[in-house]
């Protein structure tokens, strides 16, 4: 995306203090312990390795058992916390519009047989060119993207996918709630540019477009290279027998002879990828079929959009670049111009910033570190880390660059989340700290020595993501000697 600096808040210290007060008010049970646990995550010297070690941080004034008890027995008013996240300063794209990204990341729990509601989660990179399914808790995130060379995002919502949940339905409900909160907070008003929602190829872009067609949203999704779309139906010839045609000719991604001349063609010089060539074809739609996703739809709709093919000269890794196919739900009465086409493919490249957010949550803030038993405790820990990450984003204009001797100096507007966290301990005394001091207490007696546990923890089966049925290992199928080429509509 074109490099335009994000507008800084007028009062960064006031925004941070207001958000911390709202976070504390949303912690309705075990609030003091949960708030100090969040501060311990922000003020720890290194990556979070365990909850017990967080009790050694000076900002955590309670014992290590209080953290586990707060996550197990505490309560968070998620609605109030979501409103606080949306009310914070919102990053925007180069053309001053809001760009949202959706993606699913997993909290893997392969050996947690006593943890309920585990689902087989898709993982990549754990074997040579293998996609391995591992039990865990998948979470659907919605974040706001910003422009420029940065890894910052603004997480706005997170929902754990229950067994048998429909990803498209869950994502549509998330986006509908997020857009409603953005409108309530005044970040979007009638007359503003539509909100772009960027997603990868794992989402059903056509169904999300249909479910969210009453909102000021435009969907931008990557498509696989084996897709086949249809052109608009030709005009009906008077006197022709039979019903009117619904679809025109095919647009086959793998067959250049079916493309025709592009409606828009642009070439942009980039620093990392060399010349980037974008070609766009308008008024192309997928041919929907009557399967489970559209079973409740009385009439299959026609969803016209713009297909964009992006080709680059090189990749930073040195690998051979492959074309990227994008589909933009432009509608029947709007065809993007060359400037909009350039912003679209640049907005899709900014979607990869969400991967940096996931890596920071897991490797630095320790999102998947605690061995929590119940998924509800995992939800509380997830929301605490989202609140912690938002505090780092709000403290970004206030933080100093406490660099190591071997690190290069960084301008204040280019500090990474890890560097802002490095100096958050110095900012904490200057902002709101509403948590109360712990009361003196003593640990309970526990189970008497020699008495066995007569209430063993139940074991739970792993579920399938689509149907919600329990998973059973299946024998491996032999690969076909002459596989048929893939061609999906």
PDB file of N, CA and C in Angstrom, residues 316-415:
ATOM      1  N   UNK A 316      11.513 -11.709  -2.471  1.00  0.00           N
ATOM      2  CA  UNK A 316      12.668 -11.484  -1.591  1.00  0.00           C
ATOM      3  C   UNK A 316      13.388 -12.771  -1.208  1.00  0.00           C
ATOM      4  N   UNK A 317      12.663 -13.893  -1.158  1.00  0.00           N
ATOM      5  CA  UNK A 317      13.283 -15.161  -0.782  1.00  0.00           C
ATOM      6  C   UNK A 317      14.078 -15.791  -1.902  1.00  0.00           C
ATOM      7  N   UNK A 318      13.960 -15.284  -3.126  1.00  0.00           N
ATOM      8  CA  UNK A 318      14.650 -15.868  -4.258  1.00  0.00           C
ATOM      9  C   UNK A 318      13.889 -16.966  -4.963  1.00  0.00           C
ATOM     10  N   UNK A 319      12.713 -17.338  -4.448  1.00  0.00           N
ATOM     11  CA  UNK A 319      11.913 -18.385  -5.085  1.00  0.00           C
ATOM     12  C   UNK A 319      11.268 -17.846  -6.364  1.00  0.00           C
ATOM     13  N   UNK A 320      10.820 -18.784  -7.187  1.00  0.00           N
ATOM     14  CA  UNK A 320      10.159 -18.396  -8.428  1.00  0.00           C
ATOM     15  C   UNK A 320       8.777 -17.837  -8.117  1.00  0.00           C
ATOM     16  N   UNK A 321       8.478 -16.621  -8.536  1.00  0.00           N
ATOM     17  CA  UNK A 321       7.163 -16.040  -8.206  1.00  0.00           C
ATOM     18  C   UNK A 321       6.044 -16.710  -8.982  1.00  0.00           C
ATOM     19  N   UNK A 322       4.899 -16.838  -8.319  1.00  0.00           N
ATOM     20  CA  UNK A 322       3.693 -17.370  -8.943  1.00  0.00           C
ATOM     21  C   UNK A 322       2.636 -16.272  -9.013  1.00  0.00           C
ATOM     22  N   UNK A 323       1.775 -16.319 -10.001  1.00  0.00           N
ATOM     23  CA  UNK A 323       0.734 -15.285 -10.091  1.00  0.00           C
ATOM     24  C   UNK A 323      -0.254 -15.398  -8.936  1.00  0.00           C
ATOM     25  N   UNK A 324      -0.805 -14.268  -8.555  1.00  0.00           N
ATOM     26  CA  UNK A 324      -1.815 -14.183  -7.499  1.00  0.00           C
ATOM     27  C   UNK A 324      -3.123 -13.757  -8.143  1.00  0.00           C
ATOM     28  N   UNK A 325      -4.174 -14.560  -7.897  1.00  0.00           N
ATOM     29  CA  UNK A 325      -5.498 -14.257  -8.425  1.00  0.00           C
ATOM     30  C   UNK A 325      -6.356 -13.706  -7.298  1.00  0.00           C
ATOM     31  N   UNK A 326      -6.982 -12.556  -7.530  1.00  0.00           N
ATOM     32  CA  UNK A 326      -7.836 -11.907  -6.551  1.00  0.00           C
ATOM     33  C   UNK A 326      -9.226 -11.695  -7.146  1.00  0.00           C
ATOM     34  N   UNK A 327     -10.240 -11.743  -6.292  1.00  0.00           N
ATOM     35  CA  UNK A 327     -11.613 -11.451  -6.698  1.00  0.00           C
ATOM     36  C   UNK A 327     -12.158 -10.367  -5.794  1.00  0.00           C
ATOM     37  N   UNK A 328     -12.659  -9.303  -6.420  1.00  0.00           N
ATOM     38  CA  UNK A 328     -13.166  -8.140  -5.707  1.00  0.00           C
ATOM     39  C   UNK A 328     -14.651  -7.996  -6.003  1.00  0.00           C
ATOM     40  N   UNK A 329     -15.472  -7.959  -4.958  1.00  0.00           N
ATOM     41  CA  UNK A 329     -16.924  -7.915  -5.127  1.00  0.00           C
ATOM     42  C   UNK A 329     -17.361  -6.502  -5.501  1.00  0.00           C
ATOM     43  N   UNK A 330     -17.047  -6.104  -6.714  1.00  0.00           N
ATOM     44  CA  UNK A 330     -17.335  -4.738  -7.142  1.00  0.00           C
ATOM     45  C   UNK A 330     -18.810  -4.502  -7.417  1.00  0.00           C
ATOM     46  N   UNK A 331     -19.578  -5.550  -7.743  1.00  0.00           N
ATOM     47  CA  UNK A 331     -20.987  -5.367  -8.055  1.00  0.00           C
ATOM     48  C   UNK A 331     -21.205  -5.116  -9.537  1.00  0.00           C
ATOM     49  N   UNK A 332     -22.473  -5.018  -9.908  1.00  0.00           N
ATOM     50  CA  UNK A 332     -22.822  -4.859 -11.313  1.00  0.00           C
ATOM     51  C   UNK A 332     -22.716  -3.427 -11.806  1.00  0.00           C
ATOM     52  N   UNK A 333     -22.722  -2.445 -10.905  1.00  0.00           N
ATOM     53  CA  UNK A 333     -22.740  -1.052 -11.316  1.00  0.00           C
ATOM     54  C   UNK A 333     -21.463  -0.311 -10.969  1.00  0.00           C
ATOM     55  N   UNK A 334     -20.397  -1.027 -10.635  1.00  0.00           N
ATOM     56  CA  UNK A 334     -19.147  -0.364 -10.269  1.00  0.00           C
ATOM     57  C   UNK A 334     -17.976  -1.205 -10.759  1.00  0.00           C
ATOM     58  N   UNK A 335     -17.159  -0.606 -11.608  1.00  0.00           N
ATOM     59  CA  UNK A 335     -15.945  -1.244 -12.094  1.00  0.00           C
ATOM     60  C   UNK A 335     -14.748  -0.422 -11.622  1.00  0.00           C
ATOM     61  N   UNK A 336     -13.822  -1.009 -10.863  1.00  0.00           N
ATOM     62  CA  UNK A 336     -12.696  -0.226 -10.324  1.00  0.00           C
ATOM     63  C   UNK A 336     -11.797   0.302 -11.431  1.00  0.00           C
ATOM     64  N   UNK A 337     -11.320   1.516 -11.234  1.00  0.00           N
ATOM     65  CA  UNK A 337     -10.412   2.145 -12.187  1.00  0.00           C
ATOM     66  C   UNK A 337      -8.981   1.694 -11.907  1.00  0.00           C
ATOM     67  N   UNK A 338      -7.995   2.088 -12.739  1.00  0.00           N
ATOM     68  CA  UNK A 338      -6.610   1.638 -12.510  1.00  0.00           C
ATOM     69  C   UNK A 338      -6.060   1.996 -11.132  1.00  0.00           C
ATOM     70  N   UNK A 339      -6.378   3.191 -10.618  1.00  0.00           N
ATOM     71  CA  UNK A 339      -5.877   3.552  -9.290  1.00  0.00           C
ATOM     72  C   UNK A 339      -6.445   2.636  -8.208  1.00  0.00           C
ATOM     73  N   UNK A 340      -7.727   2.290  -8.325  1.00  0.00           N
ATOM     74  CA  UNK A 340      -8.339   1.395  -7.340  1.00  0.00           C
ATOM     75  C   UNK A 340      -7.777  -0.013  -7.451  1.00  0.00           C
ATOM     76  N   UNK A 341      -7.493  -0.466  -8.674  1.00  0.00           N
ATOM     77  CA  UNK A 341      -6.900  -1.791  -8.849  1.00  0.00           C
ATOM     78  C   UNK A 341      -5.544  -1.867  -8.165  1.00  0.00           C
ATOM     79  N   UNK A 342      -4.741  -0.815  -8.270  1.00  0.00           N
ATOM     80  CA  UNK A 342      -3.453  -0.807  -7.587  1.00  0.00           C
ATOM     81  C   UNK A 342      -3.616  -0.845  -6.076  1.00  0.00           C
ATOM     82  N   UNK A 343      -4.576  -0.096  -5.560  1.00  0.00           N
ATOM     83  CA  UNK A 343      -4.817  -0.125  -4.116  1.00  0.00           C
ATOM     84  C   UNK A 343      -5.317  -1.483  -3.653  1.00  0.00           C
ATOM     85  N   UNK A 344      -6.049  -2.187  -4.503  1.00  0.00           N
ATOM     86  CA  UNK A 344      -6.600  -3.484  -4.110  1.00  0.00           C
ATOM     87  C   UNK A 344      -5.504  -4.513  -3.911  1.00  0.00           C
ATOM     88  N   UNK A 345      -4.612  -4.668  -4.892  1.00  0.00           N
ATOM     89  CA  UNK A 345      -3.587  -5.704  -4.711  1.00  0.00           C
ATOM     90  C   UNK A 345      -2.583  -5.305  -3.641  1.00  0.00           C
ATOM     91  N   UNK A 346      -2.364  -4.003  -3.430  1.00  0.00           N
ATOM     92  CA  UNK A 346      -1.496  -3.587  -2.332  1.00  0.00           C
ATOM     93  C   UNK A 346      -2.163  -3.833  -0.983  1.00  0.00           C
ATOM     94  N   UNK A 347      -3.488  -3.668  -0.917  1.00  0.00           N
ATOM     95  CA  UNK A 347      -4.197  -3.982   0.321  1.00  0.00           C
ATOM     96  C   UNK A 347      -4.122  -5.466   0.630  1.00  0.00           C
ATOM     97  N   UNK A 348      -4.155  -6.315  -0.401  1.00  0.00           N
ATOM     98  CA  UNK A 348      -4.033  -7.748  -0.145  1.00  0.00           C
ATOM     99  C   UNK A 348      -2.647  -8.087   0.395  1.00  0.00           C
ATOM    100  N   UNK A 349      -1.602  -7.441  -0.118  1.00  0.00           N
ATOM    101  CA  UNK A 349      -0.264  -7.715   0.417  1.00  0.00           C
ATOM    102  C   UNK A 349      -0.148  -7.286   1.874  1.00  0.00           C
ATOM    103  N   UNK A 350      -0.871  -6.259   2.275  1.00  0.00           N
ATOM    104  CA  UNK A 350      -0.861  -5.844   3.669  1.00  0.00           C
ATOM    105  C   UNK A 350      -1.561  -6.856   4.567  1.00  0.00           C
ATOM    106  N   UNK A 351      -2.332  -7.783   3.986  1.00  0.00           N
ATOM    107  CA  UNK A 351      -3.010  -8.805   4.790  1.00  0.00           C
ATOM    108  C   UNK A 351      -2.011  -9.672   5.538  1.00  0.00           C
ATOM    109  N   UNK A 352      -0.801  -9.821   5.022  1.00  0.00           N
ATOM    110  CA  UNK A 352       0.181 -10.677   5.679  1.00  0.00           C
ATOM    111  C   UNK A 352       0.673 -10.081   6.990  1.00  0.00           C
ATOM    112  N   UNK A 353       0.316  -8.824   7.298  1.00  0.00           N
ATOM    113  CA  UNK A 353       0.674  -8.269   8.605  1.00  0.00           C
ATOM    114  C   UNK A 353      -0.018  -9.021   9.733  1.00  0.00           C
ATOM    115  N   UNK A 354      -1.161  -9.635   9.445  1.00  0.00           N
ATOM    116  CA  UNK A 354      -1.843 -10.395  10.486  1.00  0.00           C
ATOM    117  C   UNK A 354      -1.009 -11.599  10.908  1.00  0.00           C
ATOM    118  N   UNK A 355      -0.177 -12.129  10.003  1.00  0.00           N
ATOM    119  CA  UNK A 355       0.703 -13.242  10.371  1.00  0.00           C
ATOM    120  C   UNK A 355       1.747 -12.775  11.378  1.00  0.00           C
ATOM    121  N   UNK A 356       2.248 -11.548  11.242  1.00  0.00           N
ATOM    122  CA  UNK A 356       3.183 -11.014  12.239  1.00  0.00           C
ATOM    123  C   UNK A 356       2.500 -10.863  13.599  1.00  0.00           C
ATOM    124  N   UNK A 357       1.232 -10.458  13.589  1.00  0.00           N
ATOM    125  CA  UNK A 357       0.499 -10.340  14.853  1.00  0.00           C
ATOM    126  C   UNK A 357       0.348 -11.698  15.522  1.00  0.00           C
ATOM    127  N   UNK A 358      -0.006 -12.723  14.752  1.00  0.00           N
ATOM    128  CA  UNK A 358      -0.136 -14.065  15.316  1.00  0.00           C
ATOM    129  C   UNK A 358       1.195 -14.550  15.887  1.00  0.00           C
ATOM    130  N   UNK A 359       2.279 -14.301  15.171  1.00  0.00           N
ATOM    131  CA  UNK A 359       3.586 -14.748  15.657  1.00  0.00           C
ATOM    132  C   UNK A 359       3.972 -14.015  16.936  1.00  0.00           C
ATOM    133  N   UNK A 360       3.669 -12.710  17.018  1.00  0.00           N
ATOM    134  CA  UNK A 360       3.987 -11.954  18.234  1.00  0.00           C
ATOM    135  C   UNK A 360       3.145 -12.441  19.409  1.00  0.00           C
ATOM    136  N   UNK A 361       1.865 -12.729  19.174  1.00  0.00           N
ATOM    137  CA  UNK A 361       1.019 -13.234  20.251  1.00  0.00           C
ATOM    138  C   UNK A 361       1.503 -14.580  20.761  1.00  0.00           C
ATOM    139  N   UNK A 362       1.966 -15.439  19.871  1.00  0.00           N
ATOM    140  CA  UNK A 362       2.358 -16.787  20.276  1.00  0.00           C
ATOM    141  C   UNK A 362       3.780 -16.843  20.831  1.00  0.00           C
ATOM    142  N   UNK A 363       4.728 -16.206  20.155  1.00  0.00           N
ATOM    143  CA  UNK A 363       6.128 -16.369  20.526  1.00  0.00           C
ATOM    144  C   UNK A 363       6.580 -15.395  21.603  1.00  0.00           C
ATOM    145  N   UNK A 364       5.988 -14.208  21.675  1.00  0.00           N
ATOM    146  CA  UNK A 364       6.440 -13.206  22.642  1.00  0.00           C
ATOM    147  C   UNK A 364       5.478 -13.070  23.824  1.00  0.00           C
ATOM    148  N   UNK A 365       4.197 -12.893  23.535  1.00  0.00           N
ATOM    149  CA  UNK A 365       3.225 -12.742  24.619  1.00  0.00           C
ATOM    150  C   UNK A 365       2.758 -14.075  25.193  1.00  0.00           C
ATOM    151  N   UNK A 366       3.113 -15.184  24.579  1.00  0.00           N
ATOM    152  CA  UNK A 366       2.813 -16.501  25.145  1.00  0.00           C
ATOM    153  C   UNK A 366       1.360 -16.891  25.064  1.00  0.00           C
ATOM    154  N   UNK A 367       0.715 -16.647  23.921  1.00  0.00           N
ATOM    155  CA  UNK A 367      -0.705 -16.973  23.807  1.00  0.00           C
ATOM    156  C   UNK A 367      -0.951 -18.465  23.979  1.00  0.00           C
ATOM    157  N   UNK A 368      -0.165 -19.312  23.338  1.00  0.00           N
ATOM    158  CA  UNK A 368      -0.379 -20.756  23.403  1.00  0.00           C
ATOM    159  C   UNK A 368       0.497 -21.428  24.450  1.00  0.00           C
ATOM    160  N   UNK A 369       1.096 -20.644  25.344  1.00  0.00           N
ATOM    161  CA  UNK A 369       1.985 -21.232  26.350  1.00  0.00           C
ATOM    162  C   UNK A 369       1.237 -21.922  27.487  1.00  0.00           C
ATOM    163  N   UNK A 370       0.202 -21.318  28.101  1.00  0.00           N
ATOM    164  CA  UNK A 370      -0.447 -21.969  29.255  1.00  0.00           C
ATOM    165  C   UNK A 370      -1.131 -23.276  28.858  1.00  0.00           C
ATOM    166  N   UNK A 371      -1.049 -24.252  29.700  1.00  0.00           N
ATOM    167  CA  UNK A 371      -1.719 -25.535  29.490  1.00  0.00           C
ATOM    168  C   UNK A 371      -3.082 -25.499  30.179  1.00  0.00           C
ATOM    169  N   UNK A 372      -3.965 -24.698  29.644  1.00  0.00           N
ATOM    170  CA  UNK A 372      -5.292 -24.542  30.226  1.00  0.00           C
ATOM    171  C   UNK A 372      -6.172 -25.720  29.839  1.00  0.00           C
ATOM    172  N   UNK A 373      -7.068 -26.088  30.746  1.00  0.00           N
ATOM    173  CA  UNK A 373      -7.884 -27.277  30.515  1.00  0.00           C
ATOM    174  C   UNK A 373      -9.173 -26.949  29.781  1.00  0.00           C
ATOM    175  N   UNK A 374      -9.832 -25.873  30.143  1.00  0.00           N
ATOM    176  CA  UNK A 374     -11.139 -25.576  29.569  1.00  0.00           C
ATOM    177  C   UNK A 374     -10.997 -24.530  28.462  1.00  0.00           C
ATOM    178  N   UNK A 375     -11.831 -24.612  27.431  1.00  0.00           N
ATOM    179  CA  UNK A 375     -11.772 -23.589  26.377  1.00  0.00           C
ATOM    180  C   UNK A 375     -12.221 -22.216  26.855  1.00  0.00           C
ATOM    181  N   UNK A 376     -13.050 -22.148  27.907  1.00  0.00           N
ATOM    182  CA  UNK A 376     -13.474 -20.843  28.416  1.00  0.00           C
ATOM    183  C   UNK A 376     -12.302 -20.104  29.055  1.00  0.00           C
ATOM    184  N   UNK A 377     -11.426 -20.825  29.740  1.00  0.00           N
ATOM    185  CA  UNK A 377     -10.219 -20.186  30.265  1.00  0.00           C
ATOM    186  C   UNK A 377      -9.312 -19.730  29.134  1.00  0.00           C
ATOM    187  N   UNK A 378      -9.260 -20.504  28.044  1.00  0.00           N
ATOM    188  CA  UNK A 378      -8.478 -20.085  26.884  1.00  0.00           C
ATOM    189  C   UNK A 378      -9.052 -18.818  26.259  1.00  0.00           C
ATOM    190  N   UNK A 379     -10.380 -18.691  26.255  1.00  0.00           N
ATOM    191  CA  UNK A 379     -10.995 -17.464  25.734  1.00  0.00           C
ATOM    192  C   UNK A 379     -10.608 -16.253  26.585  1.00  0.00           C
ATOM    193  N   UNK A 380     -10.600 -16.412  27.906  1.00  0.00           N
ATOM    194  CA  UNK A 380     -10.224 -15.281  28.774  1.00  0.00           C
ATOM    195  C   UNK A 380      -8.764 -14.879  28.538  1.00  0.00           C
ATOM    196  N   UNK A 381      -7.896 -15.853  28.421  1.00  0.00           N
ATOM    197  CA  UNK A 381      -6.482 -15.552  28.167  1.00  0.00           C
ATOM    198  C   UNK A 381      -6.311 -14.885  26.807  1.00  0.00           C
ATOM    199  N   UNK A 382      -7.090 -15.292  25.823  1.00  0.00           N
ATOM    200  CA  UNK A 382      -7.014 -14.677  24.497  1.00  0.00           C
ATOM    201  C   UNK A 382      -7.408 -13.213  24.551  1.00  0.00           C
ATOM    202  N   UNK A 383      -8.493 -12.898  25.262  1.00  0.00           N
ATOM    203  CA  UNK A 383      -8.935 -11.512  25.340  1.00  0.00           C
ATOM    204  C   UNK A 383      -7.964 -10.662  26.150  1.00  0.00           C
ATOM    205  N   UNK A 384      -7.316 -11.235  27.153  1.00  0.00           N
ATOM    206  CA  UNK A 384      -6.317 -10.480  27.900  1.00  0.00           C
ATOM    207  C   UNK A 384      -5.145 -10.089  27.011  1.00  0.00           C
ATOM    208  N   UNK A 385      -4.708 -10.998  26.153  1.00  0.00           N
ATOM    209  CA  UNK A 385      -3.582 -10.693  25.277  1.00  0.00           C
ATOM    210  C   UNK A 385      -3.984  -9.710  24.183  1.00  0.00           C
ATOM    211  N   UNK A 386      -5.225  -9.770  23.721  1.00  0.00           N
ATOM    212  CA  UNK A 386      -5.684  -8.763  22.766  1.00  0.00           C
ATOM    213  C   UNK A 386      -5.674  -7.381  23.415  1.00  0.00           C
ATOM    214  N   UNK A 387      -6.115  -7.308  24.672  1.00  0.00           N
ATOM    215  CA  UNK A 387      -6.062  -6.035  25.397  1.00  0.00           C
ATOM    216  C   UNK A 387      -4.622  -5.579  25.609  1.00  0.00           C
ATOM    217  N   UNK A 388      -3.718  -6.521  25.872  1.00  0.00           N
ATOM    218  CA  UNK A 388      -2.310  -6.158  26.055  1.00  0.00           C
ATOM    219  C   UNK A 388      -1.708  -5.632  24.755  1.00  0.00           C
ATOM    220  N   UNK A 389      -2.014  -6.291  23.642  1.00  0.00           N
ATOM    221  CA  UNK A 389      -1.475  -5.840  22.355  1.00  0.00           C
ATOM    222  C   UNK A 389      -2.016  -4.449  22.010  1.00  0.00           C
ATOM    223  N   UNK A 390      -3.290  -4.194  22.305  1.00  0.00           N
ATOM    224  CA  UNK A 390      -3.856  -2.875  22.027  1.00  0.00           C
ATOM    225  C   UNK A 390      -3.193  -1.803  22.872  1.00  0.00           C
ATOM    226  N   UNK A 391      -2.839  -2.115  24.108  1.00  0.00           N
ATOM    227  CA  UNK A 391      -2.123  -1.146  24.942  1.00  0.00           C
ATOM    228  C   UNK A 391      -0.757  -0.820  24.348  1.00  0.00           C
ATOM    229  N   UNK A 392      -0.092  -1.822  23.777  1.00  0.00           N
ATOM    230  CA  UNK A 392       1.185  -1.549  23.111  1.00  0.00           C
ATOM    231  C   UNK A 392       0.983  -0.641  21.905  1.00  0.00           C
ATOM    232  N   UNK A 393      -0.094  -0.850  21.172  1.00  0.00           N
ATOM    233  CA  UNK A 393      -0.348  -0.003  19.998  1.00  0.00           C
ATOM    234  C   UNK A 393      -0.648   1.429  20.413  1.00  0.00           C
ATOM    235  N   UNK A 394      -1.405   1.609  21.491  1.00  0.00           N
ATOM    236  CA  UNK A 394      -1.701   2.955  21.961  1.00  0.00           C
ATOM    237  C   UNK A 394      -0.476   3.628  22.586  1.00  0.00           C
ATOM    238  N   UNK A 395       0.424   2.828  23.167  1.00  0.00           N
ATOM    239  CA  UNK A 395       1.635   3.383  23.778  1.00  0.00           C
ATOM    240  C   UNK A 395       2.747   3.604  22.770  1.00  0.00           C
ATOM    241  N   UNK A 396       2.507   3.303  21.526  1.00  0.00           N
ATOM    242  CA  UNK A 396       3.553   3.430  20.511  1.00  0.00           C
ATOM    243  C   UNK A 396       4.092   4.852  20.385  1.00  0.00           C
ATOM    244  N   UNK A 397       3.268   5.921  20.380  1.00  0.00           N
ATOM    245  CA  UNK A 397       3.851   7.273  20.302  1.00  0.00           C
ATOM    246  C   UNK A 397       4.579   7.699  21.563  1.00  0.00           C
ATOM    247  N   UNK A 398       4.372   7.007  22.686  1.00  0.00           N
ATOM    248  CA  UNK A 398       4.972   7.404  23.954  1.00  0.00           C
ATOM    249  C   UNK A 398       6.239   6.645  24.280  1.00  0.00           C
ATOM    250  N   UNK A 399       6.492   5.523  23.612  1.00  0.00           N
ATOM    251  CA  UNK A 399       7.597   4.642  23.989  1.00  0.00           C
ATOM    252  C   UNK A 399       8.917   5.179  23.450  1.00  0.00           C
ATOM    253  N   UNK A 400       9.969   4.923  24.215  1.00  0.00           N
ATOM    254  CA  UNK A 400      11.324   5.253  23.797  1.00  0.00           C
ATOM    255  C   UNK A 400      11.992   4.012  23.227  1.00  0.00           C
ATOM    256  N   UNK A 401      12.976   4.218  22.383  1.00  0.00           N
ATOM    257  CA  UNK A 401      13.668   3.102  21.741  1.00  0.00           C
ATOM    258  C   UNK A 401      14.786   2.621  22.662  1.00  0.00           C
ATOM    259  N   UNK A 402      14.480   1.605  23.471  1.00  0.00           N
ATOM    260  CA  UNK A 402      15.489   1.009  24.358  1.00  0.00           C
ATOM    261  C   UNK A 402      16.158  -0.134  23.604  1.00  0.00           C
ATOM    262  N   UNK A 403      17.033   0.217  22.697  1.00  0.00           N
ATOM    263  CA  UNK A 403      17.635  -0.789  21.822  1.00  0.00           C
ATOM    264  C   UNK A 403      18.823  -1.450  22.507  1.00  0.00           C
ATOM    265  N   UNK A 404      19.100  -2.651  22.069  1.00  0.00           N
ATOM    266  CA  UNK A 404      20.286  -3.365  22.520  1.00  0.00           C
ATOM    267  C   UNK A 404      21.525  -2.781  21.834  1.00  0.00           C
ATOM    268  N   UNK A 405      22.721  -3.011  22.405  1.00  0.00           N
ATOM    269  CA  UNK A 405      23.924  -2.430  21.780  1.00  0.00           C
ATOM    270  C   UNK A 405      24.166  -2.902  20.352  1.00  0.00           C
ATOM    271  N   UNK A 406      23.693  -4.081  20.008  1.00  0.00           N
ATOM    272  CA  UNK A 406      23.925  -4.611  18.662  1.00  0.00           C
ATOM    273  C   UNK A 406      22.792  -4.295  17.697  1.00  0.00           C
ATOM    274  N   UNK A 407      21.770  -3.573  18.130  1.00  0.00           N
ATOM    275  CA  UNK A 407      20.634  -3.237  17.285  1.00  0.00           C
ATOM    276  C   UNK A 407      20.794  -1.861  16.680  1.00  0.00           C
ATOM    277  N   UNK A 408      20.241  -1.689  15.477  1.00  0.00           N
ATOM    278  CA  UNK A 408      20.288  -0.413  14.800  1.00  0.00           C
ATOM    279  C   UNK A 408      19.246   0.536  15.381  1.00  0.00           C
ATOM    280  N   UNK A 409      19.519   1.828  15.421  1.00  0.00           N
ATOM    281  CA  UNK A 409      18.505   2.789  15.887  1.00  0.00           C
ATOM    282  C   UNK A 409      17.285   2.781  14.976  1.00  0.00           C
ATOM    283  N   UNK A 410      16.119   2.990  15.571  1.00  0.00           N
ATOM    284  CA  UNK A 410      14.856   2.960  14.847  1.00  0.00           C
ATOM    285  C   UNK A 410      14.105   4.252  15.115  1.00  0.00           C
ATOM    286  N   UNK A 411      13.542   4.886  14.075  1.00  0.00           N
ATOM    287  CA  UNK A 411      12.741   6.092  14.310  1.00  0.00           C
ATOM    288  C   UNK A 411      11.547   5.785  15.208  1.00  0.00           C
ATOM    289  N   UNK A 412      11.035   6.783  15.919  1.00  0.00           N
ATOM    290  CA  UNK A 412       9.910   6.518  16.841  1.00  0.00           C
ATOM    291  C   UNK A 412       8.685   5.937  16.152  1.00  0.00           C
ATOM    292  N   UNK A 413       8.424   6.333  14.890  1.00  0.00           N
ATOM    293  CA  UNK A 413       7.239   5.827  14.208  1.00  0.00           C
ATOM    294  C   UNK A 413       7.459   4.467  13.581  1.00  0.00           C
ATOM    295  N   UNK A 414       8.638   3.886  13.730  1.00  0.00           N
ATOM    296  CA  UNK A 414       8.937   2.573  13.162  1.00  0.00           C
ATOM    297  C   UNK A 414       9.221   1.528  14.235  1.00  0.00           C
ATOM    298  N   UNK A 415       8.899   1.816  15.485  1.00  0.00           N
ATOM    299  CA  UNK A 415       9.146   0.842  16.551  1.00  0.00           C
ATOM    300  C   UNK A 415       8.235  -0.359  16.374  1.00  0.00           C
TER     301      UNK A 415
END
